[in-house]
């Protein structure tokens, strides 16, 4: 029997998280790793989301690795092409591209308890690994709506993360379903080109002003040549963002102060009373994901744009019919309906000690883990952006780097103590989640005013970290081996 290729660390996904793991491993002198990427290029979210107006709603100074700050950003909020280029440059600069197996989609990863290793099936063959890192990302699998008749529509239907660049939208009738982060970038970008745009809104989001600007040539030169300049800028933006925790988590009534300003701005920009009624949120600021844009509301006020708040009853061959019986003819449908956050397809691929997949474990006991990074019954498995690790107010890269630190500390501990496996204890995980959920009491996310992808059907917030990000980082700074069941190398 031919022995399968073996690696110390197998990484699923070549987005920000997976590449960050690879680079930091290389920096620590750990070269025995492989990155499995399903596509033929790296970049993850920023490779897939190429829709008109695609960009980041986190300030550029925070949207880079701390070990690879980028002095070449041209704007305080960066566009998709710039971010994608940044990722490529960092990968090549740190020499980890050769460790990526492109077109190597992982179709199965099973823990072999007898061999104490992961058995991994990919599009490029089978492998084994001592440690598995799941870095597929929460924004990697589009969520497609279950609407009657959607398969019968004769025109183009595509998700925002699978944009159809062959479709000529000039003068066409386009329907956009959804009003999330992608929609508020898409709508202003295409409203002036299409003949008519129907925006189907289930609930009105809070849209705050985008405090962005273009960096001058002098500023970019300053960041490139003055030691510490970019570090100071990054620190300033970071601490400004941390203050948002005060009104989201610590003292939610402060949210009403900010929402008052947002309402005044809404009144000033949209003078039509009926349209203003439609786009005025009915929940407390911060309950759902907050969006930023200076051009979204003006786009909605255009004569060729209609905001539709009635539910969709069905989709026909050339039209969309709403619950009130109105039929609107359209040439194309854009699905800005978000991603599978709490039921990621990756969960179906990974099977633990008892043979159950992550999906089955989460379905039975809820989406929960330990410190957002490990899960009981899954030895030597580390999740990037796992349960309760999303930061609603700052950069996801901060979470990723904190988890990478924890992973490297775990590997270092395993090497130093001669450990073969580490598996978080069930009692430790349960206690951690009990304490964690208490922190959501009284926050803007658990007020009962709205439903969001932050909270599941049982009222369990399995997505967000409810505190300051520096506390998350501090929690993951050292690997607490005493919280884990361990076995030693023979």
Coordinates of C-alpha atoms in Angstrom, one line a residue:
X1 CA 0.0 0.0 0.0
X2 CA 1.4 3.4 -1.0
X3 CA 1.8 5.8 1.8
X4 CA -0.1 9.1 1.4
X5 CA 1.8 12.4 1.3
X6 CA 2.0 13.7 4.8
X7 CA 2.4 17.2 6.2
X8 CA 2.6 18.6 9.7
X9 CA 0.0 21.3 9.1
X10 CA -2.7 21.2 6.5
X11 CA -4.5 24.5 5.9
X12 CA -7.9 24.8 4.1
X13 CA -8.3 28.0 2.2
X14 CA -5.9 30.6 0.7
X15 CA -7.7 33.7 1.8
X16 CA -6.5 36.2 4.5
X17 CA -6.7 33.6 7.3
X18 CA -5.1 30.6 5.5
X19 CA -2.3 32.7 4.0
X20 CA -1.7 34.4 7.3
X21 CA -1.2 31.0 9.0
X22 CA 1.2 29.9 6.3
X23 CA 3.3 33.1 6.5
X24 CA 3.5 33.1 10.3
X25 CA 4.4 29.4 10.3
X26 CA 7.2 30.1 7.8
X27 CA 8.4 33.0 10.0
X28 CA 8.6 30.6 13.0
X29 CA 10.7 28.2 11.0
X30 CA 7.9 25.7 10.4
X31 CA 8.1 24.8 6.8
X32 CA 6.1 21.5 6.8
X33 CA 2.7 22.8 5.8
X34 CA 0.4 22.7 2.8
X35 CA -2.4 25.2 1.8
X36 CA -5.3 23.6 -0.1
X37 CA -7.2 26.1 -2.3
X38 CA -10.3 25.2 -4.2
X39 CA -9.8 27.9 -6.9
X40 CA -7.0 28.6 -9.3
X41 CA -6.0 31.8 -7.5
X42 CA -5.6 33.0 -4.0
X43 CA -7.4 35.8 -2.1
X44 CA -10.6 34.2 -0.9
X45 CA -13.3 36.8 -0.4
X46 CA -11.4 39.4 -2.4
X47 CA -10.9 37.1 -5.3
X48 CA -14.6 36.2 -5.5
X49 CA -16.3 39.5 -4.9
X50 CA -15.6 41.5 -8.0
X51 CA -19.0 43.2 -8.3
X52 CA -19.3 46.9 -9.2
X53 CA -18.2 49.1 -6.3
X54 CA -16.7 46.2 -4.3
X55 CA -14.5 47.5 -1.5
X56 CA -13.8 47.2 2.3
X57 CA -15.8 48.9 5.0
X58 CA -12.9 48.6 7.4
X59 CA -10.3 51.4 7.3
X60 CA -7.3 50.5 5.1
X61 CA -4.8 51.0 7.9
X62 CA -6.4 48.2 9.8
X63 CA -7.0 45.9 6.8
X64 CA -3.6 44.5 6.5
X65 CA -1.4 42.1 8.5
X66 CA 0.4 43.7 11.3
X67 CA 3.6 42.1 10.0
X68 CA 3.0 43.5 6.5
X69 CA 1.6 46.9 6.8
X70 CA 0.9 48.5 3.4
X71 CA 2.1 52.1 2.7
X72 CA 0.7 52.0 -0.8
X73 CA -3.0 52.3 0.0
X74 CA -4.5 55.1 -2.1
X75 CA -7.7 55.6 -0.1
X76 CA -8.6 55.4 3.6
X77 CA -11.1 52.6 2.5
X78 CA -9.6 50.3 -0.1
X79 CA -11.2 48.8 -3.2
X80 CA -11.3 45.1 -4.0
X81 CA -8.6 45.3 -6.7
X82 CA -6.1 46.9 -4.3
X83 CA -6.8 44.4 -1.5
X84 CA -6.4 41.5 -3.9
X85 CA -3.1 42.9 -5.2
X86 CA -1.9 43.4 -1.6
X87 CA -2.6 39.8 -0.8
X88 CA -0.7 38.6 -3.9
X89 CA 2.2 40.8 -3.1
X90 CA 2.5 39.7 0.5
X91 CA 2.3 36.0 -0.5
X92 CA 5.1 36.4 -3.0
X93 CA 7.2 38.6 -0.7
X94 CA 7.1 35.9 2.0
X95 CA 7.6 33.0 -0.4
X96 CA 4.6 30.8 0.5
X97 CA 3.0 30.6 -3.0
X98 CA 4.8 27.3 -3.7
X99 CA 3.0 25.8 -0.6
X100 CA -0.4 26.4 -2.1
X101 CA -2.2 23.5 -3.9
X102 CA -4.5 25.3 -6.3
X103 CA -7.6 23.5 -7.7
X104 CA -7.2 21.4 -4.6
X105 CA -10.7 21.6 -3.0
X106 CA -11.0 19.6 0.2
X107 CA -13.9 17.3 -0.1
X108 CA -13.4 15.4 3.1
X109 CA -11.2 15.5 6.3
X110 CA -11.6 12.7 8.8
X111 CA -9.7 12.2 12.1
X112 CA -8.1 8.8 12.3
X113 CA -7.8 8.1 16.0
X114 CA -5.6 5.0 15.6
X115 CA -3.1 6.9 13.6
X116 CA -3.7 10.2 15.5
X117 CA -3.8 12.2 12.2
X118 CA -6.1 13.8 9.8
X119 CA -7.0 12.0 6.5
X120 CA -7.8 14.5 3.8
X121 CA -9.4 14.1 0.4
X122 CA -8.8 16.8 -2.1
X123 CA -9.3 17.5 -5.8
X124 CA -5.5 16.8 -6.1
X125 CA -5.5 13.5 -4.3
X126 CA -5.4 12.3 -0.7
X127 CA -3.1 13.5 2.1
X128 CA -2.6 13.1 5.8
X129 CA -1.7 15.7 8.4
X130 CA -0.9 16.0 12.1
X131 CA -2.8 19.3 12.4
X132 CA -5.7 20.7 10.4
X133 CA -6.5 24.4 10.1
X134 CA -9.9 25.3 8.7
X135 CA -9.5 28.7 7.2
X136 CA -12.3 28.6 4.6
X137 CA -13.7 31.9 5.9
X138 CA -17.3 32.9 6.9
X139 CA -17.8 34.7 3.6
X140 CA -16.9 31.9 1.2
X141 CA -20.3 30.2 0.5
X142 CA -23.1 32.4 -0.9
X143 CA -26.5 32.0 0.7
X144 CA -29.1 31.5 -2.1
X145 CA -32.7 32.4 -1.3
X146 CA -35.4 29.7 -1.6
X147 CA -37.9 31.6 -3.7
X148 CA -40.7 29.9 -5.6
X149 CA -40.0 29.9 -9.4
X150 CA -36.4 31.2 -9.2
X151 CA -35.2 28.4 -11.4
X152 CA -37.7 29.3 -14.1
X153 CA -36.4 32.8 -14.7
X154 CA -35.1 33.1 -18.2
X155 CA -32.6 36.0 -17.7
X156 CA -29.3 36.0 -15.7
X157 CA -29.5 35.2 -12.0
X158 CA -26.3 35.5 -10.0
X159 CA -25.1 36.1 -6.5
X160 CA -23.0 39.2 -5.8
X161 CA -20.0 37.0 -5.0
X162 CA -20.4 35.3 -8.4
X163 CA -20.9 38.5 -10.5
X164 CA -21.7 37.9 -14.2
X165 CA -19.4 40.2 -16.0
X166 CA -20.7 39.1 -19.4
X167 CA -24.1 40.6 -18.6
X168 CA -24.5 44.0 -20.3
X169 CA -26.6 46.0 -17.8
X170 CA -26.8 49.2 -19.8
X171 CA -30.5 50.2 -20.1
X172 CA -31.7 46.9 -18.7
X173 CA -34.3 46.3 -15.9
X174 CA -32.4 44.9 -12.9
X175 CA -33.7 43.5 -9.6
X176 CA -31.4 43.5 -6.6
X177 CA -32.6 41.2 -3.8
X178 CA -31.2 42.2 -0.4
X179 CA -29.9 45.3 1.3
X180 CA -26.7 44.1 3.0
X181 CA -23.1 45.3 2.7
X182 CA -22.8 44.2 -1.0
X183 CA -26.1 45.8 -2.0
X184 CA -25.2 49.2 -0.7
X185 CA -22.1 49.2 -2.9
X186 CA -23.7 47.6 -6.0
X187 CA -26.9 49.8 -6.2
X188 CA -25.1 53.1 -6.4
X189 CA -22.5 51.7 -8.8
X190 CA -25.1 50.5 -11.4
X191 CA -28.1 52.7 -10.8
X192 CA -26.9 55.3 -13.3
X193 CA -26.3 52.7 -16.0
X194 CA -29.5 50.5 -15.9
X195 CA -32.8 51.4 -17.3
X196 CA -34.6 50.6 -14.0
X197 CA -33.5 49.1 -10.7
X198 CA -35.9 47.4 -8.3
X199 CA -34.3 46.9 -4.8
X200 CA -36.1 44.3 -2.8
X201 CA -35.7 45.1 0.9
X202 CA -36.7 42.8 3.8
X203 CA -35.6 45.2 6.5
X204 CA -34.0 48.6 6.3
X205 CA -30.4 48.8 7.4
X206 CA -28.7 51.5 9.3
X207 CA -26.4 53.3 6.9
X208 CA -23.8 55.6 8.4
X209 CA -21.6 58.2 6.6
X210 CA -18.4 56.9 5.1
X211 CA -15.6 59.0 6.5
X212 CA -13.3 58.2 3.7
X213 CA -10.9 60.1 1.5
X214 CA -8.0 59.7 -0.9
X215 CA -4.5 59.7 0.4
X216 CA -2.3 62.4 -1.1
X217 CA 1.0 61.6 -2.7
X218 CA 2.8 63.3 0.2
X219 CA 0.9 61.1 2.8
X220 CA 1.8 57.9 0.9
X221 CA 5.5 59.0 0.8
X222 CA 5.3 59.8 4.5
X223 CA 4.1 56.3 5.3
X224 CA 6.7 54.7 3.1
X225 CA 9.8 56.6 4.4
X226 CA 9.1 57.7 8.0
X227 CA 9.7 54.9 10.5
X228 CA 6.7 54.3 12.7
X229 CA 4.4 56.6 10.8
X230 CA 2.1 53.9 9.6
X231 CA 2.2 52.1 13.0
X232 CA 1.0 55.3 14.7
X233 CA -1.8 55.8 12.1
X234 CA -2.9 52.2 12.5
X235 CA -2.9 52.5 16.3
X236 CA -5.0 55.6 16.1
X237 CA -7.6 54.0 13.9
X238 CA -7.6 50.9 16.0
X239 CA -8.4 52.7 19.3
X240 CA -11.0 54.8 17.7
X241 CA -12.7 51.6 16.5
X242 CA -12.5 50.1 20.0
X243 CA -14.6 52.9 21.4
X244 CA -17.6 51.5 19.5
X245 CA -17.7 48.6 22.0
X246 CA -18.8 51.2 24.6
X247 CA -22.2 51.7 23.0
X248 CA -22.6 48.3 21.4
X249 CA -21.8 46.2 24.5
X250 CA -21.1 48.2 27.6
X251 CA -23.7 51.0 27.5
X252 CA -26.2 50.4 24.6
X253 CA -28.4 53.5 25.3
X254 CA -25.5 55.5 23.7
X255 CA -26.5 53.9 20.4
X256 CA -29.6 56.1 20.4
X257 CA -27.4 59.2 20.3
X258 CA -25.6 58.0 17.1
X259 CA -28.9 56.8 15.6
X260 CA -30.4 60.3 16.0
X261 CA -27.6 61.7 13.9
X262 CA -28.2 59.0 11.3
X263 CA -31.9 59.8 11.2
X264 CA -31.2 63.5 10.7
X265 CA -28.9 62.6 7.8
X266 CA -31.5 60.3 6.3
X267 CA -34.1 63.1 6.5
X268 CA -31.7 65.5 4.8
X269 CA -30.8 63.2 1.9
X270 CA -34.2 61.6 1.2
X271 CA -37.0 64.2 1.0
X272 CA -39.7 61.9 -0.3
X273 CA -41.7 60.9 2.7
X274 CA -42.8 57.5 1.4
X275 CA -39.3 56.5 0.4
X276 CA -37.9 57.8 3.8
X277 CA -40.5 55.7 5.6
X278 CA -39.4 52.6 3.7
X279 CA -35.7 53.0 4.4
X280 CA -35.9 54.1 8.1
X281 CA -34.7 51.2 10.3
X282 CA -37.1 49.9 13.0
X283 CA -34.4 48.5 15.3
X284 CA -31.7 49.9 17.5
X285 CA -28.4 50.9 15.8
X286 CA -26.0 48.0 15.9
X287 CA -28.5 45.2 16.3
X288 CA -27.8 44.2 12.7
X289 CA -24.6 44.8 10.8
X290 CA -24.0 48.6 10.4
X291 CA -23.3 49.8 6.9
X292 CA -21.4 52.8 5.6
X293 CA -22.0 54.8 2.4
X294 CA -22.4 58.3 1.2
X295 CA -23.9 57.4 -2.1
X296 CA -26.5 54.7 -1.2
X297 CA -29.4 57.0 -0.2
X298 CA -28.9 59.4 -3.1
X299 CA -29.0 56.3 -5.4
X300 CA -32.4 55.2 -3.9
X301 CA -33.8 58.7 -4.6
X302 CA -33.2 58.4 -8.3
X303 CA -36.2 58.3 -10.6
X304 CA -35.3 54.9 -12.1
X305 CA -34.9 53.2 -8.7
X306 CA -37.7 51.7 -6.6
X307 CA -37.4 50.3 -3.1
X308 CA -39.8 47.3 -2.8
X309 CA -40.7 46.3 0.8
X310 CA -43.4 43.7 0.0
X311 CA -42.2 40.2 0.2
X312 CA -41.5 38.2 -2.9
X313 CA -44.3 35.7 -3.7
X314 CA -42.7 34.1 -6.7
X315 CA -40.4 34.6 -9.7
X316 CA -41.7 34.0 -13.1
X317 CA -39.9 33.6 -16.5
X318 CA -39.5 37.4 -17.0
X319 CA -40.8 39.0 -13.8
X320 CA -41.0 39.1 -10.0
X321 CA -44.3 39.0 -8.2
X322 CA -44.7 40.4 -4.7
X323 CA -47.1 39.4 -2.0
X324 CA -49.5 42.3 -2.9
X325 CA -49.9 40.9 -6.4
X326 CA -47.7 43.5 -8.2
X327 CA -45.7 42.0 -11.1
X328 CA -42.5 43.8 -12.2
X329 CA -40.7 42.7 -15.3
X330 CA -37.0 42.4 -15.1
X331 CA -34.1 41.4 -17.3
X332 CA -31.7 40.2 -14.6
X333 CA -31.7 39.4 -10.9
X334 CA -28.8 40.1 -8.5
X335 CA -28.8 38.1 -5.3
X336 CA -27.2 40.2 -2.6
X337 CA -28.4 37.7 0.0
X338 CA -25.2 37.2 2.1
X339 CA -23.3 34.1 3.0
X340 CA -23.7 30.8 4.9
X341 CA -22.2 31.9 8.2
X342 CA -23.7 29.5 10.7
X343 CA -24.0 26.5 8.3
X344 CA -20.9 26.8 6.3
X345 CA -20.4 23.9 3.8
X346 CA -17.0 23.4 5.4
X347 CA -18.7 22.1 8.5
X348 CA -20.0 19.1 6.5
X349 CA -16.5 18.1 5.4
X350 CA -14.7 17.7 8.7
X351 CA -15.4 14.6 10.9
X352 CA -14.0 14.3 14.4
X353 CA -13.2 11.6 16.8
X354 CA -16.6 9.9 16.9
X355 CA -17.2 10.2 13.2
X356 CA -19.7 13.1 13.4
X357 CA -19.1 16.1 11.2
X358 CA -18.8 19.7 12.6
X359 CA -22.2 20.3 11.0
X360 CA -23.8 17.4 13.0
X361 CA -22.1 18.5 16.2
X362 CA -23.2 22.1 15.8
X363 CA -26.8 21.0 14.8
X364 CA -27.1 18.9 18.0
X365 CA -25.5 21.3 20.5
X366 CA -25.4 24.7 18.9
X367 CA -22.6 26.5 17.1
X368 CA -20.0 26.8 19.8
X369 CA -16.3 26.2 20.4
X370 CA -13.5 27.2 22.7
X371 CA -12.1 30.7 22.3
X372 CA -13.4 30.7 18.7
X373 CA -10.7 28.4 17.7
X374 CA -11.0 24.8 18.9
X375 CA -13.9 22.3 19.3
X376 CA -14.3 19.4 21.7
X377 CA -14.1 15.9 20.0
X378 CA -12.0 17.3 17.2
X379 CA -8.3 16.7 18.1
X380 CA -5.6 18.9 16.5
X381 CA -8.2 21.0 14.7
X382 CA -8.0 24.8 14.7
X383 CA -10.7 27.1 13.2
X384 CA -10.0 30.5 11.9
X385 CA -12.9 32.9 12.5
X386 CA -14.7 30.2 14.4
X387 CA -17.8 30.5 16.7
X388 CA -18.0 33.9 18.6
X389 CA -14.9 35.4 17.0
X390 CA -16.4 37.9 14.6
X391 CA -15.7 41.5 15.5
X392 CA -18.6 43.8 14.4
X393 CA -16.6 47.0 14.8
X394 CA -13.1 46.4 13.6
X395 CA -10.9 44.3 11.3
X396 CA -11.3 40.6 11.0
X397 CA -7.6 40.4 10.5
X398 CA -7.1 41.2 14.2
X399 CA -9.1 38.1 15.0
X400 CA -7.1 36.1 12.6
X401 CA -3.7 37.1 13.9
X402 CA -4.8 36.5 17.5
X403 CA -5.9 32.9 16.5
X404 CA -2.6 32.4 14.6
X405 CA -0.7 33.3 17.7
X406 CA -2.7 30.7 19.6
X407 CA -2.1 28.1 16.9
X408 CA 1.6 28.7 16.9
X409 CA 1.7 28.6 20.7
X410 CA -0.1 25.3 20.6
X411 CA 2.4 23.8 18.1
X412 CA 5.3 25.1 20.2
X413 CA 3.8 23.5 23.3
X414 CA 3.2 20.2 21.6
X415 CA 6.8 20.2 20.5
X416 CA 8.2 21.1 23.9
X417 CA 6.1 18.6 25.8
X418 CA 6.2 15.8 23.3
X419 CA 2.5 15.9 22.7
X420 CA 0.9 14.1 19.8
X421 CA -2.7 15.4 20.2
X422 CA -4.5 18.3 21.9
X423 CA -8.3 18.3 22.3
X424 CA -10.2 20.8 24.3
X425 CA -12.1 19.3 27.2
X426 CA -15.9 19.3 26.9
X427 CA -16.4 20.7 30.4
X428 CA -14.0 23.5 29.7
X429 CA -15.7 24.4 26.4
X430 CA -19.2 24.3 28.1
X431 CA -18.1 26.6 30.9
X432 CA -16.4 29.0 28.5
X433 CA -19.6 29.3 26.5
X434 CA -21.8 29.8 29.5
X435 CA -19.7 32.7 30.6
X436 CA -19.5 34.0 27.1
X437 CA -23.3 34.1 26.5
X438 CA -23.8 36.0 29.8
X439 CA -21.8 38.9 28.2
X440 CA -24.4 39.3 25.6
X441 CA -27.1 40.2 28.1
X442 CA -28.2 43.8 27.6
X443 CA -26.0 44.4 24.5
X444 CA -27.4 45.9 21.3
X445 CA -27.3 42.4 19.7
X446 CA -29.6 40.7 22.1
X447 CA -32.3 43.3 22.6
X448 CA -35.0 41.2 20.9
X449 CA -35.7 44.2 18.6
X450 CA -34.5 42.4 15.4
X451 CA -33.3 39.2 13.8
X452 CA -29.9 39.1 12.3
X453 CA -27.3 36.6 11.2
X454 CA -25.6 37.2 14.5
X455 CA -28.3 35.3 16.4
X456 CA -29.7 31.9 15.6
X457 CA -33.3 30.8 15.9
X458 CA -32.9 29.9 19.6
X459 CA -31.6 33.4 20.5
X460 CA -28.0 32.1 20.7
X461 CA -25.4 34.6 19.5
X462 CA -22.9 32.2 18.0
X463 CA -21.1 34.8 15.8
X464 CA -19.8 37.8 17.6
X465 CA -17.2 38.4 20.2
X466 CA -19.0 40.7 22.7
X467 CA -16.1 42.6 24.2
X468 CA -13.0 44.6 23.3
X469 CA -10.8 43.0 20.7
X470 CA -7.7 43.5 22.8
X471 CA -9.3 41.2 25.4
X472 CA -9.8 38.6 22.7
X473 CA -6.1 38.9 21.7
X474 CA -5.0 38.7 25.4
X475 CA -7.1 35.5 25.8
X476 CA -5.3 33.9 22.9
X477 CA -1.8 35.1 23.6
X478 CA -0.8 31.8 25.3
X479 CA -1.9 28.2 24.7
X480 CA -3.6 27.0 27.9
X481 CA -2.7 23.3 27.6
X482 CA -4.4 22.5 30.9
X483 CA -7.7 23.1 29.2
X484 CA -7.0 20.2 26.8
X485 CA -6.9 16.4 26.8
X486 CA -3.5 15.4 25.5
X487 CA -1.7 12.3 24.3
X488 CA 2.0 12.0 24.0
X489 CA 4.1 10.9 21.1
X490 CA 5.3 7.3 21.2

